[in-house]
Short mmCIF file of C-alpha atoms and ligand atoms in Angstrom, two decimals:
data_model
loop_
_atom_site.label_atom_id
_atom_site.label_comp_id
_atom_site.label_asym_id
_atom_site.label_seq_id
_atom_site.Cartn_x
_atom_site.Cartn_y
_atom_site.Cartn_z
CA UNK A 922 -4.98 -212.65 141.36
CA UNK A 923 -4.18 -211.58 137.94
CA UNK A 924 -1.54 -208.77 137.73
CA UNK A 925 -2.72 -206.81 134.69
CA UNK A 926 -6.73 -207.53 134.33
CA UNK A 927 -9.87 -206.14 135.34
CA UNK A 928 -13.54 -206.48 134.24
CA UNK A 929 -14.33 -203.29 131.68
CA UNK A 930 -15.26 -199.75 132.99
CA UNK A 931 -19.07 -199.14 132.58
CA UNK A 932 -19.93 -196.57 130.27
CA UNK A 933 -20.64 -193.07 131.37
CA UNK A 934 -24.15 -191.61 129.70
CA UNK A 935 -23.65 -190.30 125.86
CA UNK A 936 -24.65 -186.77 127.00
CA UNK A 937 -22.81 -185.97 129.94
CA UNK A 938 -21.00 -183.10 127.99
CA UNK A 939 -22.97 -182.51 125.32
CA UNK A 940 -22.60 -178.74 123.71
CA UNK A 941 -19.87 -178.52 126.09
CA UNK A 942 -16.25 -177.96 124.41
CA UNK A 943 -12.89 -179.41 126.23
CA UNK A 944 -9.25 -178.49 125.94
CA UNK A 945 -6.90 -181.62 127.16
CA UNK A 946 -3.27 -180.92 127.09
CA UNK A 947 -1.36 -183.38 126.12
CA UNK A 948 -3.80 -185.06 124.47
CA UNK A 949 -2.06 -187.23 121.59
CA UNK A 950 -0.74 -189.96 124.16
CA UNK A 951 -1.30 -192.18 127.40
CA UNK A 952 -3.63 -190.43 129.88
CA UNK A 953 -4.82 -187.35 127.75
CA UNK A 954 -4.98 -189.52 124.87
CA UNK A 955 -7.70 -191.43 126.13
CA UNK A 956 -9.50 -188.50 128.16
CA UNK A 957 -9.62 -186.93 124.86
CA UNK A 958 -11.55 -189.50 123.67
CA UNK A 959 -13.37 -190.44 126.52
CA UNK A 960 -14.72 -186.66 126.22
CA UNK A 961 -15.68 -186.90 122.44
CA UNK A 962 -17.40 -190.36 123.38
CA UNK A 963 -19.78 -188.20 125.93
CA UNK A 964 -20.50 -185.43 123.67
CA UNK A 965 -17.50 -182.31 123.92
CA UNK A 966 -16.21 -180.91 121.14
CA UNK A 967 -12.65 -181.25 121.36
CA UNK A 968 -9.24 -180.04 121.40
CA UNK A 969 -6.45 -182.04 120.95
CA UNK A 970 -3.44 -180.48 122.19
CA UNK A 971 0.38 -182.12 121.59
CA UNK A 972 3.53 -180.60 120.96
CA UNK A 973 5.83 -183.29 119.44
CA UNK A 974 3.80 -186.10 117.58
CA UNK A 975 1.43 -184.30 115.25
CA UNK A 976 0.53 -188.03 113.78
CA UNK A 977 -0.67 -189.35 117.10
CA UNK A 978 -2.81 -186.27 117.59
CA UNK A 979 -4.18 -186.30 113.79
CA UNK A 980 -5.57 -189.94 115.02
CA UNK A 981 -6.69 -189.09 118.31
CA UNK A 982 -8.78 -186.60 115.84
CA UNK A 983 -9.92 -189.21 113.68
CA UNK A 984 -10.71 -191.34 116.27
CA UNK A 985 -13.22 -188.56 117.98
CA UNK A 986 -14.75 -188.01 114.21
CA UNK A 987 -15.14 -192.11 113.81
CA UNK A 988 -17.97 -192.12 116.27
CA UNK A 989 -19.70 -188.34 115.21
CA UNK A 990 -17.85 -186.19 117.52
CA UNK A 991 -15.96 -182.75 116.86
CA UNK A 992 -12.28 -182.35 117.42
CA UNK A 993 -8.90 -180.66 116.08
CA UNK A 994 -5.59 -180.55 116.72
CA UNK A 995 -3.81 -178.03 117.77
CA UNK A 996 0.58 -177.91 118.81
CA UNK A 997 1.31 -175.53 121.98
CA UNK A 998 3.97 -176.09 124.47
CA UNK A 999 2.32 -175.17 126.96
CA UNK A 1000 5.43 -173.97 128.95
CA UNK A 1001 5.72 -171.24 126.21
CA UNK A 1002 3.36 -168.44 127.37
CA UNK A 1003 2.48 -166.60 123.61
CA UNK A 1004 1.62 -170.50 122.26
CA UNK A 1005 -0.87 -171.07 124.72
CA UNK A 1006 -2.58 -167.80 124.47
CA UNK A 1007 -2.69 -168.41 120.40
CA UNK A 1008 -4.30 -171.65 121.90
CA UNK A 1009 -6.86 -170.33 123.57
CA UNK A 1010 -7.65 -167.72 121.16
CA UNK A 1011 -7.90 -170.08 118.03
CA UNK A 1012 -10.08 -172.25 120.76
CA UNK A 1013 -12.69 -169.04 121.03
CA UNK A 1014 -12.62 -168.55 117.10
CA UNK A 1015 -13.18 -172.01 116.16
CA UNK A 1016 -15.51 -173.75 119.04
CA UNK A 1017 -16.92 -170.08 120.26
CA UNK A 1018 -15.63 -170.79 124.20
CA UNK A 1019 -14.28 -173.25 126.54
CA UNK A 1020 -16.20 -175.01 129.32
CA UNK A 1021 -13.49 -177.66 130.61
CA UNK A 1022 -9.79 -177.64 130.73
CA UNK A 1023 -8.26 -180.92 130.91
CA UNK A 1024 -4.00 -179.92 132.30
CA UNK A 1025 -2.45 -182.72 131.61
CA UNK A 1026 0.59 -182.33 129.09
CA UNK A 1027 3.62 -183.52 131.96
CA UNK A 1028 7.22 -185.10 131.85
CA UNK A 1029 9.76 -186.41 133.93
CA UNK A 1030 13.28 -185.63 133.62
CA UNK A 1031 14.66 -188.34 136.43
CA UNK A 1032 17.97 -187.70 138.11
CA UNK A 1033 19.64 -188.36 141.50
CA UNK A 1034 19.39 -185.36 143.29
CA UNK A 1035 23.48 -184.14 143.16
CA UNK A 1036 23.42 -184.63 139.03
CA UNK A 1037 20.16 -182.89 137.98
CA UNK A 1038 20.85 -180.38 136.09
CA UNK A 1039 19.38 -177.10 136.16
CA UNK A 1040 17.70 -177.68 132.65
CA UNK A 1041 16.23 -181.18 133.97
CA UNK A 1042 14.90 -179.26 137.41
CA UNK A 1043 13.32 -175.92 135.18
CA UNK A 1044 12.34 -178.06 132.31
CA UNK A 1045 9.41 -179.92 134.64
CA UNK A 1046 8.81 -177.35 136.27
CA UNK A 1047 7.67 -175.47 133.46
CA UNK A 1048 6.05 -177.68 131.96
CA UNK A 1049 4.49 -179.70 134.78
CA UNK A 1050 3.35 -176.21 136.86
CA UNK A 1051 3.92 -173.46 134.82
CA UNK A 1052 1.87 -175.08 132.07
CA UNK A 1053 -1.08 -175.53 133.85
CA UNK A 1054 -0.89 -171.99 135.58
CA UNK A 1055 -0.45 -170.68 131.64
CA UNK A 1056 -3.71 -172.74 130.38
CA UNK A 1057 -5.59 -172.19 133.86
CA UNK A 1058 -4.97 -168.72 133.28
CA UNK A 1059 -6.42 -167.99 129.61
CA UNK A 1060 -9.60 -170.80 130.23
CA UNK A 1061 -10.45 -168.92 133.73
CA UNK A 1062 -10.39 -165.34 131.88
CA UNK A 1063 -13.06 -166.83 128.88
CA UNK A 1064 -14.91 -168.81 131.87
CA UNK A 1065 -15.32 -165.58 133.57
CA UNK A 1066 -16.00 -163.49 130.35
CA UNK A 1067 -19.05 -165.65 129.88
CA UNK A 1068 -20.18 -166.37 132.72
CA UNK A 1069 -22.93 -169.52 133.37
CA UNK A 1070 -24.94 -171.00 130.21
CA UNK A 1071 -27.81 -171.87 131.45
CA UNK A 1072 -28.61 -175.59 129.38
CA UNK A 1073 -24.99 -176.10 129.36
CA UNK A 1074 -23.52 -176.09 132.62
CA UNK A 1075 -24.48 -175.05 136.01
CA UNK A 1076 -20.74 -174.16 136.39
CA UNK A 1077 -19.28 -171.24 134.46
CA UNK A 1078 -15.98 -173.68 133.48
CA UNK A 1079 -14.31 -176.52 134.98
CA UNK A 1080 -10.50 -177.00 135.30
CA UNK A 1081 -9.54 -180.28 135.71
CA UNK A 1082 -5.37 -180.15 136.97
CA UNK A 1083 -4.30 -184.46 136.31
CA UNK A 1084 -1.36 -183.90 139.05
CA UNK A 1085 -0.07 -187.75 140.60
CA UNK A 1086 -0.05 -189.55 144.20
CA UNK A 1087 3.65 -188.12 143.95
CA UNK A 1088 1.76 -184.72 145.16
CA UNK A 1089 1.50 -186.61 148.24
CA UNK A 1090 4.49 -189.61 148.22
CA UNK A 1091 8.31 -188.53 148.00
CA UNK A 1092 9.78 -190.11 145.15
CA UNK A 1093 13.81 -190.47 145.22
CA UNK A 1094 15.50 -189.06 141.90
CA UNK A 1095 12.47 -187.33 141.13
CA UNK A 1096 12.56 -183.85 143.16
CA UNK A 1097 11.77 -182.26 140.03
CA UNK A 1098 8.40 -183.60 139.49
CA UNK A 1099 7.34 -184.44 142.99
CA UNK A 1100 7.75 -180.83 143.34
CA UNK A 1101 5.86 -179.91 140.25
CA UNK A 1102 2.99 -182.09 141.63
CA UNK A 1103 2.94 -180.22 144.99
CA UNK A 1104 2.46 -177.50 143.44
CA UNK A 1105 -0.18 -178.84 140.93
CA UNK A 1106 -1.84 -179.23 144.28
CA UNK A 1107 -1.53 -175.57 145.67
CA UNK A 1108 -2.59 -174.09 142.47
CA UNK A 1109 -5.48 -176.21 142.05
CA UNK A 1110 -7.20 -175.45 145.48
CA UNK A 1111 -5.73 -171.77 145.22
CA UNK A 1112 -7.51 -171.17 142.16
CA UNK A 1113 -10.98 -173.08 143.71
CA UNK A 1114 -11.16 -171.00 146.45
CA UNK A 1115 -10.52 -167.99 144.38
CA UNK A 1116 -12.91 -168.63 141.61
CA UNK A 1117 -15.83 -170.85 142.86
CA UNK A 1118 -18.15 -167.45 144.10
CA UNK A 1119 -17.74 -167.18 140.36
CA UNK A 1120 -18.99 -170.56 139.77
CA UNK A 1121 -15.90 -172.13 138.47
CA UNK A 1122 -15.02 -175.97 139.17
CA UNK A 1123 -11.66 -176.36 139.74
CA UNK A 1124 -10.29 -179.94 140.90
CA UNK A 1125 -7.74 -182.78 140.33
CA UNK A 1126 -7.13 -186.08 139.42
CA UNK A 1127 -4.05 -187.94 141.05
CA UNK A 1128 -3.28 -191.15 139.20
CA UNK A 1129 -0.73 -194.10 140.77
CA UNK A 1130 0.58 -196.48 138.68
CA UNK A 1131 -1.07 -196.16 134.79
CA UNK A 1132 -0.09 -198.36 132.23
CA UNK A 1133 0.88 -195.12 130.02
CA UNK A 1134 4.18 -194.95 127.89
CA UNK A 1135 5.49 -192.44 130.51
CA UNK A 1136 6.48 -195.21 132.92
CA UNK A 1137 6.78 -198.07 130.70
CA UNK A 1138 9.23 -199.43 131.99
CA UNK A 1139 8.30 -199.79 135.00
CA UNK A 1140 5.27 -201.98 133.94
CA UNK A 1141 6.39 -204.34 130.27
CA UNK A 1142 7.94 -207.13 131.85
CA UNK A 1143 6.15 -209.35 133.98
CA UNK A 1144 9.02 -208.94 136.50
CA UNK A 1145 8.64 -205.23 136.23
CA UNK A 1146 5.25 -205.14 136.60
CA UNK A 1147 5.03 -208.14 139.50
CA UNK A 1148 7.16 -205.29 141.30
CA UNK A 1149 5.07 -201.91 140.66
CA UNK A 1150 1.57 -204.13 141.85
CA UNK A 1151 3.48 -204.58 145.11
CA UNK A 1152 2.76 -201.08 145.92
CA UNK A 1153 -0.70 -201.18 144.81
CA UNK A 1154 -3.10 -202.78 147.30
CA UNK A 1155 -5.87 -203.25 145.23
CA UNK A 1156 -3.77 -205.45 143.13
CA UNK A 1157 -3.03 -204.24 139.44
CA UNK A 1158 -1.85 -201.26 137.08
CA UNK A 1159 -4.35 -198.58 136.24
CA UNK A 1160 -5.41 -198.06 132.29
CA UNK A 1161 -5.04 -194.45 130.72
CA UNK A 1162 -9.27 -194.48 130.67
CA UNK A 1163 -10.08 -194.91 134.21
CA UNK A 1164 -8.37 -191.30 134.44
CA UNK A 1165 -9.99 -190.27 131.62
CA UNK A 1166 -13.45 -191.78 133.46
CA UNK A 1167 -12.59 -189.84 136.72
CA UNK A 1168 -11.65 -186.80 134.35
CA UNK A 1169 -15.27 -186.81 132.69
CA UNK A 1170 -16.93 -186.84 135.48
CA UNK A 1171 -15.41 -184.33 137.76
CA UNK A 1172 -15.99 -182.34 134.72
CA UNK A 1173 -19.43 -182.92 134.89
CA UNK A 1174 -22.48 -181.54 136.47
CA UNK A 1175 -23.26 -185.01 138.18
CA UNK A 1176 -20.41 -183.61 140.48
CA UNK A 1177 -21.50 -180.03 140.75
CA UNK A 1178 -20.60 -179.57 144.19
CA UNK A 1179 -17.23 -181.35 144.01
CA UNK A 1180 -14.97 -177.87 144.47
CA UNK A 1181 -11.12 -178.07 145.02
CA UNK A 1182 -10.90 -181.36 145.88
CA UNK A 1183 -7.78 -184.03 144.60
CA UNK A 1184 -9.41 -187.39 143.24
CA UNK A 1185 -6.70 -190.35 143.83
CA UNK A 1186 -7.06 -193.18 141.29
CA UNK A 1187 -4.49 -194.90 142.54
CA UNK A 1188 -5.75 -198.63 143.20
CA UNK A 1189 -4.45 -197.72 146.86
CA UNK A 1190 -1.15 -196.44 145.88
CA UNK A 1191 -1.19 -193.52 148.50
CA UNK A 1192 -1.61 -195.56 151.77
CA UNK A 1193 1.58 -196.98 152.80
CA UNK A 1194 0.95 -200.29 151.67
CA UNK A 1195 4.33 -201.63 153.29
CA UNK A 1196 2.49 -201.00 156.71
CA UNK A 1197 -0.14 -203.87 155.53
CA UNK A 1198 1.99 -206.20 157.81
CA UNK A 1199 3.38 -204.84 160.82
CA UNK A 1200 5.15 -201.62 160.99
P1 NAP B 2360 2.69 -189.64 128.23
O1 NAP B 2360 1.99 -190.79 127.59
O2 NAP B 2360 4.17 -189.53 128.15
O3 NAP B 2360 2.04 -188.30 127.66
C1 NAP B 2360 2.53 -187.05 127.97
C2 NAP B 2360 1.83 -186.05 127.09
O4 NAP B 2360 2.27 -184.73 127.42
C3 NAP B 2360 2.11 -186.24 125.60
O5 NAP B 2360 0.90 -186.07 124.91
C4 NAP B 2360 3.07 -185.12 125.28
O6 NAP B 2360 2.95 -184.66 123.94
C5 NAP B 2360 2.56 -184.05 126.22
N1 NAP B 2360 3.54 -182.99 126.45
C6 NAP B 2360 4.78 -183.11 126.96
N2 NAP B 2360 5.36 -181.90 127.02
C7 NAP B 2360 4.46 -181.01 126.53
C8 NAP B 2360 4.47 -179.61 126.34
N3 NAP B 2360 5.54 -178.88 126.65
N4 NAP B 2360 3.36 -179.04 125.81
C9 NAP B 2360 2.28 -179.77 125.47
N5 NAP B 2360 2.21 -181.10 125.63
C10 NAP B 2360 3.30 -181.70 126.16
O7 NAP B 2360 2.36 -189.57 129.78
P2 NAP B 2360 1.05 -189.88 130.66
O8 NAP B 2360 1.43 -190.98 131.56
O9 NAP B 2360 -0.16 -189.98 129.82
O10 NAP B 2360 1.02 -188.56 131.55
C11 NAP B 2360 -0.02 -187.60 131.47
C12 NAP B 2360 -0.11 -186.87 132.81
O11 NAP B 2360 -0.43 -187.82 133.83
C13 NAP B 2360 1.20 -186.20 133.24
O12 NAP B 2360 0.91 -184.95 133.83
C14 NAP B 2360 1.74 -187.17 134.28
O13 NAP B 2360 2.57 -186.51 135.23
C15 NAP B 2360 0.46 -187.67 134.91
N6 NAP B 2360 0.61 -188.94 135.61
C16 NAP B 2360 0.87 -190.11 134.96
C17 NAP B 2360 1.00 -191.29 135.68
C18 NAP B 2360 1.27 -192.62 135.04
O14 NAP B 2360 1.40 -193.61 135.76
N7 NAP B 2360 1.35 -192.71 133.72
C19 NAP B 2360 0.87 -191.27 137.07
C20 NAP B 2360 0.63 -190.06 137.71
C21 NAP B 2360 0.48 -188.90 136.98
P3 NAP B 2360 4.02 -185.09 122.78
O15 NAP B 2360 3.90 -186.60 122.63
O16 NAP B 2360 3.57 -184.35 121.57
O17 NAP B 2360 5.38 -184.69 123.28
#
């Protein structure tokens, strides 16, 4: 069995989003990268949100207006509470509203436990949790503002939080984001059972191992790689656009009555694979 291939990922219909408009965070690299695309591809107007590489987002722009779509950049951090409010609002006055939030900006900060440092612990958290709360917060204030479109959505607005199978799995050296992904979790179905009587979609992604520049290297030598599969029952790394996929849909109105629920696309990652054989 190969390591690294699989056959290509159908195509989701052309209009799945059309006239809708979609924030993704993070969206000038790896997993947000491609879900900012993937969104374009089905018909959202789109923001591109980054906060270091304004290049990589300028492309990611390009890209979307290559094939006919709408998108702009625009550089938040969204740990910083007045950016992502200008965010928003500059979202409102250029695209008129927001239907989907894509929260997916995220870093690690690794460290065994005794060394982290208090900047490498609050760093993730802010921008792994108290990011998404930030851009959850100002999208669920226009969703509710607005209210249901009928011809555009049957929801009001759909949040999707990308949190990781480490919302489920312990990771050593990683308390910091582990944590931050726990509580990706509890905000995510906090805010769906708070807001669906208000039609509001609010749900996850988890993704295992993607081939992203996050965790390169644990995946760009064969060796490495050959390693990181061993954990993944159905046999290979994920690629940034089966999230994206997942993303697209569960933002979607094929999957209207998909409410606080955590989608793992994780090739198996989350079920104790070292219990395949014995145990
Ligand atoms: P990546 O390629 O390193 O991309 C991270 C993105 O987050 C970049 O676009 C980065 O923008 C942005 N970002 C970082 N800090 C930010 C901030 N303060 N404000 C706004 N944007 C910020 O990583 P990735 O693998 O695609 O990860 C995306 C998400 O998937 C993360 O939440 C991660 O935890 C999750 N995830 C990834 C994997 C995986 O295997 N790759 C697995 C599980 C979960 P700049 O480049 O401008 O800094």
């Amino acid at each position: 069995m190969g390591v690294t291939s699989h056959d290509s990922i159908p195509s989701l219909p052309a209009s799945l989003l059309t006239g809708q408009k979609a924030l993704v965070t993070g969206a000038n690299s790896g997993i947000g990268r491609a879900t900012a695309i993937k969104m374009g591809q089905v018909g959202a107007d789109v923001v591109v949100n980054y906060v270091e590489d304004e290049e990589a987002a300028k492309e990611v722009v390009s890209e979307i207006e290559d094939f006919g779509g709408r998108a702009y950049a625009h550089r938040a951090d969204v740990a910083n509470e007045d950016e992502v409010v200008t965010m928003l609002e500059a979202m409102v006055d250029r695209f008129q509203t927001i239907d989907i939030l894509v929260a997916n900006a995220g870093i690690q900060r690794d460290a065994p436990f005794e060394n982290m440092t208090i900047s490498e612990w609050q760093r993730v958290l802010d921008v792994n949790l108290t990011g998404q709360f930030l851009c959850a917060r100002e999208a669920i204030k226009e969703f509710v503002r607005r209210g249901v479109v009928p011809g555009t959505s049957n929801s009001a607005g759909k949040i999707i939080c990308i949190s990781s199978v480490h919302q489920l799995i312990p990771w050593a050296g990683r308390a910091n984001y582990t944590v931050s992904k726990s509580g990706v979790q509890m905000l995510m179905e906090t805010l769906a059972q708070e807001f669906s009587s208000r039609k509001i979609r609010v749900n996850a992604v988890a993704p295992g191992a993607i081939r992203t520049p996050m965790n390169r290297p644990a995946w760009e030598t064969p060796e490495a790689e050959a390693s990181l599969v061993e954990m993944i029952p159905y046999g290979r790394v994920g690629d940034p656009e089966e999230i994206a996929t997942a993303a697209a849909l569960l933002a979607s109105d094929l999957l209207d009555y998909v409410v606080g629920t955590t989608l793992y696309v994780d090739g198996g990652m989350k079920l104790f694979p070292e219990f395949l054989h014995g145990g």
